[in-house]
Short mmCIF file of C-alpha atoms in Angstrom, two decimals:
data_model
loop_
_atom_site.label_atom_id
_atom_site.label_comp_id
_atom_site.label_asym_id
_atom_site.label_seq_id
_atom_site.Cartn_x
_atom_site.Cartn_y
_atom_site.Cartn_z
CA MET A 139 27.94 9.74 -24.10
CA ARG A 140 25.98 6.50 -23.65
CA ARG A 141 22.31 5.72 -23.75
CA ILE A 142 20.77 3.90 -20.85
CA LYS A 143 17.45 2.16 -20.40
CA PHE A 144 15.76 2.03 -16.98
CA THR A 145 12.85 -0.31 -15.93
CA LEU A 146 11.18 1.29 -12.99
CA ALA A 147 8.24 0.91 -10.67
CA TYR A 148 6.33 3.68 -8.91
CA ASP A 149 3.40 4.33 -6.62
CA GLY A 150 1.72 7.27 -8.39
CA THR A 151 -0.32 8.38 -5.38
CA GLU A 152 1.92 11.23 -4.43
CA PHE A 153 2.99 12.42 -7.87
CA PHE A 154 1.29 14.73 -10.29
CA GLY A 155 1.88 12.17 -13.06
CA TRP A 156 4.91 11.28 -15.03
CA GLN A 157 5.58 14.59 -16.88
CA VAL A 158 7.51 17.40 -15.35
CA GLN A 159 5.39 20.28 -14.09
CA PRO A 160 6.74 23.47 -12.51
CA ASN A 161 6.76 23.24 -8.64
CA LEU A 162 4.89 19.99 -8.52
CA PRO A 163 6.31 16.52 -7.67
CA THR A 164 6.33 14.29 -10.80
CA VAL A 165 7.98 11.05 -11.49
CA GLN A 166 10.05 12.41 -14.37
CA GLY A 167 11.07 15.47 -12.41
CA THR A 168 12.13 13.36 -9.35
CA LEU A 169 14.05 10.97 -11.61
CA GLU A 170 15.77 13.76 -13.55
CA ALA A 171 16.81 15.46 -10.27
CA ALA A 172 18.44 12.25 -9.05
CA LEU A 173 20.31 11.65 -12.45
CA SER A 174 21.30 15.29 -12.70
CA GLU A 175 22.97 15.03 -9.30
CA ILE A 176 24.95 11.94 -10.51
CA GLU A 177 25.77 13.55 -13.81
CA ALA A 178 26.42 16.91 -12.28
CA ALA A 179 24.67 18.29 -15.36
CA PRO A 180 21.02 18.35 -16.49
CA VAL A 181 19.72 14.92 -17.67
CA HIS A 182 16.55 14.57 -19.64
CA VAL A 183 14.55 11.38 -19.31
CA THR A 184 12.01 10.09 -21.85
CA ALA A 185 9.44 7.41 -20.83
CA SER A 186 7.45 4.95 -22.92
CA GLY A 187 4.53 7.14 -22.24
CA ARG A 188 3.17 9.65 -19.66
CA THR A 189 1.14 8.27 -16.87
CA ASP A 190 -1.52 10.57 -15.35
CA ALA A 191 -1.49 11.74 -11.68
CA GLY A 192 -2.27 8.93 -9.33
CA VAL A 193 -1.59 6.14 -11.91
CA HIS A 194 0.94 3.51 -10.95
CA ALA A 195 3.69 1.57 -12.88
CA LEU A 196 4.87 -1.90 -12.22
CA ALA A 197 7.49 -1.66 -15.00
CA GLN A 198 7.67 1.63 -16.83
CA VAL A 199 10.56 2.07 -19.34
CA ALA A 200 12.62 5.20 -19.60
CA ALA A 201 15.77 6.23 -21.41
CA PHE A 202 18.40 8.96 -21.09
CA ASP A 203 21.98 9.84 -22.16
CA LEU A 204 24.76 9.93 -19.63
CA ASN A 205 28.40 10.94 -19.75
CA ASN A 206 29.25 9.65 -16.21
CA PRO A 207 31.02 6.31 -16.71
CA ILE A 208 29.56 4.72 -13.51
CA PRO A 209 29.03 0.97 -13.90
CA LEU A 210 25.39 -0.01 -14.39
CA PRO A 211 24.81 -1.87 -11.03
CA ASN A 212 26.28 1.07 -9.17
CA LEU A 213 24.10 3.48 -11.14
CA ARG A 214 21.02 1.58 -10.11
CA LYS A 215 22.08 1.67 -6.40
CA ALA A 216 23.04 5.25 -6.48
CA VAL A 217 19.74 6.39 -8.13
CA ASN A 218 17.60 4.27 -5.77
CA LYS A 219 19.49 5.82 -2.88
CA LEU A 220 18.58 9.31 -4.20
CA LEU A 221 14.98 8.59 -5.03
CA PRO A 222 12.07 8.48 -2.58
CA PRO A 223 10.76 4.91 -1.82
CA ALA A 224 7.78 5.47 -4.03
CA ILE A 225 10.01 5.15 -7.10
CA ARG A 226 12.37 2.15 -7.58
CA ILE A 227 14.71 1.41 -10.41
CA LEU A 228 14.32 -2.32 -11.08
CA LYS A 229 16.71 -2.78 -13.97
CA VAL A 230 19.41 -0.77 -15.70
CA GLU A 231 20.65 -1.73 -19.17
CA ASP A 232 22.83 -0.31 -21.96
CA ALA A 233 20.73 0.80 -24.79
CA ASP A 234 21.36 1.43 -28.53
CA PRO A 235 22.19 5.23 -28.94
CA GLU A 236 19.14 5.56 -31.04
CA PHE A 237 16.76 3.84 -28.58
CA HIS A 238 13.51 5.70 -28.09
CA PRO A 239 11.19 4.44 -25.36
CA ILE A 240 8.00 5.70 -27.26
CA ARG A 241 8.69 5.18 -30.82
CA HIS A 242 10.26 1.75 -30.40
CA ALA A 243 7.58 0.28 -28.10
CA ARG A 244 5.76 -2.54 -29.91
CA SER A 245 3.05 -2.84 -27.26
CA LYS A 246 2.07 -1.98 -23.69
CA ILE A 247 -0.01 -3.73 -21.07
CA TYR A 248 -2.19 -1.87 -18.63
CA GLU A 249 -4.22 -3.34 -15.74
CA TYR A 250 -7.12 -1.71 -13.95
CA ARG A 251 -8.39 -2.97 -10.57
CA ILE A 252 -11.86 -2.62 -9.28
CA TYR A 253 -12.81 -3.52 -5.71
CA ARG A 254 -16.41 -4.58 -5.26
CA GLU A 255 -17.00 -5.36 -1.53
CA GLU A 256 -18.47 -2.89 0.76
CA ILE A 257 -15.46 -2.21 2.97
CA LEU A 258 -12.21 -1.38 1.34
CA SER A 259 -9.07 -2.19 3.27
CA PRO A 260 -7.00 0.83 4.36
CA PHE A 261 -4.00 -0.92 2.74
CA ASP A 262 -5.68 -1.07 -0.69
CA HIS A 263 -7.36 2.32 -1.09
CA ARG A 264 -4.48 3.80 -3.10
CA TYR A 265 -4.44 0.89 -5.53
CA VAL A 266 -8.03 0.08 -6.54
CA HIS A 267 -11.19 1.88 -7.66
CA HIS A 268 -13.89 1.17 -5.02
CA HIS A 269 -17.16 0.32 -6.65
CA PRO A 270 -19.38 -1.53 -4.06
CA TYR A 271 -22.53 -1.38 -6.26
CA PRO A 272 -24.22 -4.03 -8.42
CA LEU A 273 -22.69 -4.86 -11.81
CA ASP A 274 -23.69 -7.18 -14.50
CA VAL A 275 -20.16 -8.65 -14.57
CA ASP A 276 -21.04 -11.47 -16.99
CA THR A 277 -21.99 -8.94 -19.66
CA MET A 278 -18.91 -6.84 -18.92
CA MET A 279 -16.73 -9.88 -19.39
CA ASP A 280 -18.57 -10.94 -22.51
CA LEU A 281 -18.24 -7.52 -24.27
CA ALA A 282 -14.68 -6.61 -23.14
CA PRO A 283 -13.10 -8.50 -26.06
CA LEU A 284 -15.04 -6.38 -28.58
CA ILE A 285 -12.42 -3.75 -27.93
CA GLU A 286 -9.77 -6.00 -29.46
CA GLY A 287 -8.61 -5.19 -33.01
CA GLU A 288 -7.96 -1.96 -34.94
CA HIS A 289 -10.30 1.03 -34.00
CA ASP A 290 -10.37 4.76 -34.21
CA PHE A 291 -10.51 5.29 -30.44
CA ARG A 292 -11.58 9.01 -30.61
CA ALA A 293 -14.56 8.29 -28.46
CA PHE A 294 -12.20 7.04 -25.72
CA ALA A 295 -9.69 9.91 -26.05
CA ALA A 296 -9.44 12.58 -23.33
CA SER A 297 -12.07 15.29 -23.99
CA ASP A 298 -9.85 18.09 -22.91
CA GLU A 299 -6.88 17.14 -25.19
CA LYS A 300 -6.16 19.08 -28.26
CA TYR A 301 -5.70 16.87 -31.33
CA GLU A 302 -4.34 18.16 -34.64
CA ALA A 303 -6.37 17.63 -37.80
CA GLY A 304 -5.36 14.31 -39.26
CA GLU A 305 -3.69 13.08 -36.03
CA PRO A 306 -3.88 9.32 -36.00
CA LEU A 307 -6.45 8.21 -33.42
CA VAL A 308 -6.37 4.62 -34.66
CA ARG A 309 -4.83 2.10 -32.29
CA TYR A 310 -4.52 -1.70 -32.32
CA VAL A 311 -5.67 -3.52 -29.22
CA TYR A 312 -4.29 -7.12 -29.02
CA THR A 313 -6.18 -8.21 -25.96
CA SER A 314 -8.98 -6.81 -23.83
CA GLU A 315 -10.07 -9.03 -20.97
CA LEU A 316 -11.95 -8.57 -17.88
CA ARG A 317 -11.67 -11.25 -15.08
CA GLU A 318 -12.84 -11.81 -11.59
CA ASP A 319 -10.03 -12.30 -9.13
CA ASP A 320 -11.45 -13.02 -5.61
CA ASP A 321 -13.20 -9.87 -4.45
CA ARG A 322 -12.07 -7.69 -7.28
CA LEU A 323 -12.46 -7.23 -11.04
CA VAL A 324 -9.25 -6.93 -13.04
CA TYR A 325 -9.37 -5.46 -16.61
CA ARG A 326 -6.18 -6.07 -18.68
CA VAL A 327 -5.49 -4.53 -21.96
CA CYS A 328 -2.60 -4.90 -24.36
CA GLY A 329 -2.20 -2.68 -27.36
CA THR A 330 0.23 -0.88 -29.70
CA GLY A 331 -0.39 2.39 -27.76
CA PHE A 332 -2.99 4.28 -26.00
CA LEU A 333 -4.48 7.72 -26.21
CA LYS A 334 -4.49 9.94 -23.11
CA HIS A 335 -7.17 8.59 -20.61
CA MET A 336 -7.97 5.77 -23.08
CA VAL A 337 -7.65 2.93 -20.61
CA ARG A 338 -9.55 4.76 -17.94
CA ASN A 339 -12.28 5.59 -20.43
CA LEU A 340 -12.50 1.96 -21.62
CA VAL A 341 -12.95 0.95 -17.99
CA GLY A 342 -15.53 3.72 -17.48
CA THR A 343 -17.38 2.47 -20.53
CA LEU A 344 -17.29 -1.15 -19.26
CA LEU A 345 -18.67 0.08 -15.92
CA GLU A 346 -21.56 1.73 -17.83
CA ILE A 347 -22.23 -1.63 -19.50
CA GLY A 348 -22.22 -3.28 -16.04
CA LYS A 349 -24.76 -0.80 -14.76
CA GLY A 350 -27.00 -1.37 -17.79
CA ASN A 351 -26.56 2.09 -19.12
CA LEU A 352 -24.82 0.92 -22.29
CA HIS A 353 -25.32 -2.21 -24.41
CA GLU A 354 -23.46 -4.17 -27.08
CA GLU A 355 -24.74 -1.94 -29.94
CA GLY A 356 -23.76 1.21 -28.11
CA LEU A 357 -20.19 -0.08 -27.42
CA LYS A 358 -19.83 -1.13 -31.17
CA LYS A 359 -20.87 2.28 -32.22
CA LEU A 360 -18.25 3.99 -30.03
CA LEU A 361 -15.71 1.73 -31.64
CA ARG A 362 -16.73 2.75 -35.12
CA PRO A 363 -17.05 6.50 -34.69
CA ALA A 364 -18.15 8.98 -37.30
CA PRO A 365 -15.50 11.66 -38.02
CA GLU A 366 -17.63 14.15 -36.07
CA THR A 367 -17.85 11.95 -33.01
CA PRO A 368 -16.64 14.13 -30.20
CA PHE A 369 -13.44 13.10 -28.41
CA GLY A 370 -14.11 11.48 -25.05
CA SER A 371 -17.87 10.82 -25.68
CA ALA A 372 -17.43 7.36 -24.16
CA GLY A 373 -16.57 6.98 -20.53
CA PRO A 374 -16.75 8.47 -17.97
CA THR A 375 -13.14 8.31 -17.04
CA ALA A 376 -12.55 5.82 -14.27
CA PRO A 377 -10.41 7.18 -11.40
CA PRO A 378 -6.64 6.99 -11.66
CA GLN A 379 -5.74 4.97 -8.64
CA GLY A 380 -6.97 1.65 -10.10
CA LEU A 381 -4.61 1.87 -13.09
CA PHE A 382 -1.26 0.21 -13.39
CA LEU A 383 1.16 0.34 -16.35
CA VAL A 384 2.17 -3.36 -16.18
CA SER A 385 4.88 -3.59 -18.93
CA VAL A 386 6.17 -2.35 -22.21
CA GLN A 387 7.31 -4.57 -24.99
CA TYR A 388 10.21 -3.77 -27.36
CA MET B 79 -26.63 4.99 26.85
CA ARG B 80 -25.31 1.89 25.29
CA ARG B 81 -21.76 0.40 24.91
CA ILE B 82 -20.43 -0.38 21.41
CA LYS B 83 -17.47 -2.48 20.31
CA PHE B 84 -15.72 -1.53 17.08
CA THR B 85 -13.28 -3.79 15.18
CA LEU B 86 -11.20 -1.57 12.91
CA ALA B 87 -8.23 -1.65 10.59
CA TYR B 88 -5.86 1.21 9.96
CA ASP B 89 -2.79 2.13 7.87
CA GLY B 90 -0.68 3.84 10.54
CA THR B 91 1.57 5.69 7.99
CA GLU B 92 -0.06 9.08 8.30
CA PHE B 93 -1.01 8.94 11.94
CA PHE B 94 0.97 9.92 15.02
CA GLY B 95 -0.15 6.65 16.59
CA TRP B 96 -3.43 5.81 18.29
CA GLN B 97 -3.46 8.21 21.19
CA VAL B 98 -4.96 11.69 20.86
CA GLN B 99 -2.21 14.42 20.65
CA PRO B 100 -2.99 18.04 20.39
CA ASN B 101 -2.86 19.34 16.77
CA LEU B 102 -1.64 16.00 15.35
CA PRO B 103 -3.60 13.45 13.32
CA THR B 104 -4.07 10.34 15.45
CA VAL B 105 -6.31 7.32 14.99
CA GLN B 106 -8.12 7.95 18.28
CA GLY B 107 -8.67 11.66 17.56
CA THR B 108 -9.92 10.90 14.02
CA LEU B 109 -12.28 8.32 15.25
CA GLU B 110 -13.55 10.45 18.16
CA ALA B 111 -14.18 13.31 15.79
CA ALA B 112 -16.33 11.12 13.46
CA LEU B 113 -18.31 9.64 16.45
CA SER B 114 -18.79 13.04 18.07
CA GLU B 115 -20.29 14.33 14.87
CA ILE B 116 -22.80 11.46 14.82
CA GLU B 117 -23.47 11.81 18.62
CA ALA B 118 -23.49 15.68 18.45
CA ALA B 119 -21.51 15.55 21.65
CA PRO B 120 -18.11 14.46 22.67
CA VAL B 121 -17.44 10.72 22.46
CA HIS B 122 -14.39 9.11 24.15
CA VAL B 123 -13.04 5.93 22.61
CA THR B 124 -10.82 3.36 24.34
CA ALA B 125 -8.73 0.81 22.46
CA SER B 126 -7.22 -2.58 23.39
CA GLY B 127 -3.92 -0.75 23.46
CA ARG B 128 -2.05 2.19 21.93
CA THR B 129 -0.20 1.64 18.75
CA ASP B 130 2.89 3.82 18.03
CA ALA B 131 3.21 6.25 15.13
CA GLY B 132 3.47 4.34 11.77
CA VAL B 133 2.20 1.09 13.27
CA HIS B 134 -0.68 -0.61 11.54
CA ALA B 135 -3.75 -2.57 12.69
CA LEU B 136 -5.53 -5.33 10.86
CA ALA B 137 -8.19 -5.68 13.62
CA GLN B 138 -7.82 -3.32 16.54
CA VAL B 139 -10.65 -3.31 19.03
CA ALA B 140 -12.16 -0.14 20.56
CA ALA B 141 -15.20 0.69 22.61
CA PHE B 142 -17.24 3.68 23.53
CA ASP B 143 -20.63 4.73 24.95
CA LEU B 144 -23.23 6.25 22.66
CA ASN B 145 -26.69 7.78 23.20
CA ASN B 146 -27.67 8.02 19.55
CA PRO B 147 -30.03 5.07 18.87
CA ILE B 148 -28.76 4.63 15.33
CA PRO B 149 -28.89 0.90 14.21
CA LEU B 150 -25.46 -0.85 14.20
CA PRO B 151 -25.03 -1.37 10.44
CA ASN B 152 -25.95 2.26 9.77
CA LEU B 153 -23.55 3.34 12.40
CA ARG B 154 -20.74 1.38 10.67
CA LYS B 155 -21.57 3.02 7.29
CA ALA B 156 -21.94 6.52 8.76
CA VAL B 157 -18.60 6.36 10.57
CA ASN B 158 -16.76 4.92 7.59
CA LYS B 159 -18.25 7.76 5.46
CA LEU B 160 -16.80 10.30 7.90
CA LEU B 161 -13.44 8.59 8.30
CA PRO B 162 -10.51 8.92 5.90
CA PRO B 163 -9.82 5.80 3.82
CA ALA B 164 -6.80 4.97 6.02
CA ILE B 165 -9.15 3.88 8.81
CA ARG B 166 -11.95 1.32 8.23
CA ILE B 167 -14.52 0.06 10.66
CA LEU B 168 -14.86 -3.65 9.91
CA LYS B 169 -17.39 -4.73 12.55
CA VAL B 170 -19.76 -3.10 14.94
CA GLU B 171 -21.26 -4.92 17.94
CA ASP B 172 -23.34 -4.31 21.08
CA ALA B 173 -21.08 -4.71 24.17
CA ASP B 174 -21.64 -5.26 27.74
CA PRO B 175 -21.90 -1.88 29.51
CA GLU B 176 -18.80 -2.90 31.56
CA PHE B 177 -16.71 -4.08 28.50
CA HIS B 178 -13.29 -2.65 28.70
CA PRO B 179 -11.06 -3.26 25.62
CA ILE B 180 -7.80 -3.24 27.64
CA ARG B 181 -8.76 -4.98 30.88
CA HIS B 182 -10.85 -7.71 29.20
CA ALA B 183 -8.35 -8.59 26.48
CA ARG B 184 -7.12 -12.16 26.98
CA SER B 185 -4.36 -11.97 24.41
CA LYS B 186 -3.16 -10.09 21.44
CA ILE B 187 -1.31 -11.14 18.26
CA TYR B 188 1.19 -8.89 16.56
CA GLU B 189 3.05 -9.49 13.31
CA TYR B 190 6.31 -7.90 12.11
CA ARG B 191 7.37 -8.02 8.53
CA ILE B 192 10.97 -7.77 7.27
CA TYR B 193 11.80 -7.50 3.59
CA ARG B 194 15.26 -8.94 2.71
CA GLU B 195 15.74 -8.47 -1.11
CA GLU B 196 17.73 -5.51 -2.37
CA ILE B 197 14.93 -3.63 -4.13
CA LEU B 198 11.86 -2.83 -2.07
CA SER B 199 8.64 -2.39 -4.10
CA PRO B 200 7.22 1.14 -3.99
CA PHE B 201 3.91 -0.57 -3.03
CA ASP B 202 5.40 -2.19 0.04
CA HIS B 203 7.60 0.42 1.65
CA ARG B 204 4.98 1.59 4.11
CA TYR B 205 4.40 -2.00 5.38
CA VAL B 206 7.73 -3.69 5.88
CA HIS B 207 11.12 -3.06 7.46
CA HIS B 208 13.66 -3.21 4.63
CA HIS B 209 16.80 -5.08 5.71
CA PRO B 210 18.73 -6.16 2.61
CA TYR B 211 21.70 -7.49 4.56
CA PRO B 212 22.97 -10.93 5.53
CA LEU B 213 21.17 -12.58 8.47
CA ASP B 214 21.59 -16.03 10.14
CA VAL B 215 17.84 -16.73 9.72
CA ASP B 216 18.15 -20.30 10.94
CA THR B 217 19.46 -19.20 14.30
CA MET B 218 16.85 -16.47 14.50
CA MET B 219 14.07 -19.01 13.85
CA ASP B 220 15.62 -21.46 16.44
CA LEU B 221 15.83 -18.89 19.19
CA ALA B 222 12.51 -17.01 18.61
CA PRO B 223 10.58 -19.53 20.77
CA LEU B 224 12.81 -18.92 23.82
CA ILE B 225 10.60 -15.75 24.21
CA GLU B 226 7.57 -17.94 24.91
CA GLY B 227 6.46 -18.16 28.50
CA GLU B 228 6.37 -15.93 31.54
CA HIS B 229 9.10 -13.32 31.65
CA ASP B 230 9.89 -9.97 33.20
CA PHE B 231 10.17 -8.06 29.96
CA ARG B 232 11.95 -4.95 31.47
CA ALA B 233 14.86 -5.29 29.04
CA PHE B 234 12.34 -5.14 26.19
CA ALA B 235 10.42 -2.11 27.56
CA ALA B 236 10.77 1.41 26.05
CA SER B 237 13.73 3.07 27.54
CA ASP B 238 11.96 6.38 27.63
CA GLU B 239 8.87 5.29 29.43
CA LYS B 240 8.33 6.09 33.06
CA TYR B 241 7.42 3.09 35.15
CA GLU B 242 6.20 3.24 38.69
CA ALA B 243 8.01 1.28 41.50
CA GLY B 244 6.41 -2.26 41.58
CA GLU B 245 4.67 -1.84 38.21
CA PRO B 246 4.28 -5.26 36.82
CA LEU B 247 6.67 -5.83 33.85
CA VAL B 248 5.89 -9.57 33.67
CA ARG B 249 4.00 -10.71 30.59
CA TYR B 250 3.07 -14.11 29.37
CA VAL B 251 3.93 -14.93 25.71
CA TYR B 252 2.03 -17.81 24.28
CA THR B 253 3.82 -18.10 20.93
CA SER B 254 6.80 -16.44 19.37
CA GLU B 255 7.63 -17.64 15.88
CA LEU B 256 9.71 -16.44 13.03
CA ARG B 257 9.08 -17.92 9.59
CA GLU B 258 10.28 -17.25 6.09
CA ASP B 259 7.41 -16.29 3.67
CA ASP B 260 8.92 -15.89 0.15
CA ASP B 261 11.21 -12.90 0.05
CA ARG B 262 10.32 -11.78 3.61
CA LEU B 263 10.60 -12.76 7.23
CA VAL B 264 7.52 -12.73 9.37
CA TYR B 265 7.63 -12.56 13.07
CA ARG B 266 4.48 -13.44 14.93
CA VAL B 267 3.93 -13.14 18.63
CA CYS B 268 0.83 -13.86 20.76
CA GLY B 269 0.78 -12.80 24.38
CA THR B 270 -1.35 -11.57 27.31
CA GLY B 271 -0.15 -8.01 26.78
CA PHE B 272 2.84 -6.04 25.65
CA LEU B 273 4.85 -3.23 27.14
CA LYS B 274 5.36 -0.10 25.07
CA HIS B 275 7.87 -0.84 22.15
CA MET B 276 8.15 -4.45 23.36
CA VAL B 277 7.37 -6.18 19.99
CA ARG B 278 9.72 -3.89 18.10
CA ASN B 279 12.42 -4.44 20.76
CA LEU B 280 11.90 -8.26 20.46
CA VAL B 281 12.32 -7.94 16.65
CA GLY B 282 15.39 -5.70 16.99
CA THR B 283 16.87 -8.29 19.42
CA LEU B 284 16.20 -11.06 16.93
CA LEU B 285 17.91 -9.00 14.22
CA GLU B 286 20.90 -8.66 16.54
CA ILE B 287 20.96 -12.39 16.82
CA GLY B 288 20.75 -12.69 13.05
CA LYS B 289 23.67 -10.39 12.66
CA GLY B 290 25.73 -12.51 15.20
CA ASN B 291 25.92 -9.63 17.70
CA LEU B 292 23.93 -11.57 20.31
CA HIS B 293 23.80 -15.33 21.14
CA GLU B 294 21.53 -17.72 22.87
CA GLU B 295 22.91 -16.94 26.40
CA GLY B 296 22.58 -13.27 25.80
CA LEU B 297 18.97 -13.60 24.96
CA LYS B 298 18.28 -15.86 27.93
CA LYS B 299 19.86 -13.26 30.12
CA LEU B 300 17.65 -10.55 28.79
CA LEU B 301 14.65 -12.67 29.56
CA ARG B 302 15.78 -13.19 33.17
CA PRO B 303 16.66 -9.68 34.07
CA ALA B 304 18.13 -8.55 37.30
CA PRO B 305 16.00 -5.97 39.20
CA GLU B 306 18.58 -3.37 38.27
CA THR B 307 18.56 -4.21 34.45
CA PRO B 308 17.84 -0.91 32.68
CA PHE B 309 14.52 -0.63 30.78
CA GLY B 310 15.05 -1.19 27.10
CA SER B 311 18.62 -2.55 27.39
CA ALA B 312 17.69 -5.12 24.67
CA GLY B 313 16.91 -3.96 21.15
CA PRO B 314 17.45 -1.73 19.24
CA THR B 315 13.80 -0.81 18.45
CA ALA B 316 12.86 -2.02 14.95
CA PRO B 317 11.18 0.66 12.88
CA PRO B 318 7.37 0.99 13.22
CA GLN B 319 6.16 0.40 9.65
CA GLY B 320 6.81 -3.37 9.75
CA LEU B 321 4.48 -3.86 12.75
CA PHE B 322 0.83 -4.88 12.54
CA LEU B 323 -1.62 -5.53 15.40
CA VAL B 324 -3.26 -8.59 13.98
CA SER B 325 -6.04 -9.35 16.45
CA VAL B 326 -7.26 -9.12 19.99
CA GLN B 327 -8.82 -12.00 21.81
CA TYR B 328 -11.58 -11.59 24.44
#
């Protein structure tokens, strides 16, 4: 038995997220089906984190155990041949038998793309959030770095998620930056880990700031929540198609 | 009654081409449904030419008659609201009552994109032809301009198309260029008009040259066909998803 690390890209449009769901196309399910065909036995794949339905990955990391002694380059080719074109294995490596893509991740980078012009290209609509309305972009750019540092992010957690008492909701965000790139806004965030919906809720919150519905003090308050602050009280959750998992650092 | 000119972009992936077909999603059918809703009566739309299933347009031109006195900017917004995001109206103009998008077109530009690296990005697979095999690109680039000028393009016509006796198969190609653009090959052709499948057959023929299956003399022969040369004897027809109608000149 050997442990293998995959780096893969996917277009999330046609998948119901990463995690296996019965009778629905998911990235994990599609990948496991391909690997199980090669292994001629069930293969279980773990990723650095679950991405939601419609969310994309430029370089997700996943790991699994395999008995089949197929050389790594051949494995990459064989899996890519079995996968639909919306998922591509970019890199295949031998990993330590103990390698765990979630627990060993030091940090992750996500990017969120917002398109601001009136007419959205038919070639972009799967990959940006279309927001052709006025925004105070300067204030959004000024306040985005307030998210950096160690915070209890319960206000940015998914409101429908069940959290156990005492479950750590503190995360460390290394960088949080919004920049203008031609006709789009790009938000990039790097942190130790992210709660479910956290990046989309951060973007939704920045959009509220851009619309003038939330100000510096309001954002600071969301980042210093009281223990009774409800999960997901920030937001709203920005739509999934603008979100890309850019990379995972180990 | 007034005549209106639309400039529109579409992602051809999910359409069975431009032309209306019963019970299949087509660009023309989708556009006519939206306009008919606004007009509250059937509207017939003519384009500068039919694009095949899977072929894209960056700036197709279409025209139609409308009784509804809606101002042009409102018409654009209303139609874009009714259309799926895979079709976008970019520009709306008043046109001469006699304006005919096919007959009045002076020239058209098409582009064909070929991706040559081994791993095709999940975000590109709808928009390029993936050809990760050796090609003699220099010879392809050298010979592409031989296509320029006036030729009887019967060898590059669709083999399944019915042509009437004496139907003109002569077209004038102004420019025919192949260039390398990073990790892809881009073929761009500008001409007075194109037969069905002609651009894809030109690309298929250039790929045969790149593979060493066809040489300069063979290409010249295809461009100076005998009257008995079968339709579509050049080629094969390159797949549709690499092809973009770039623009139409009037």
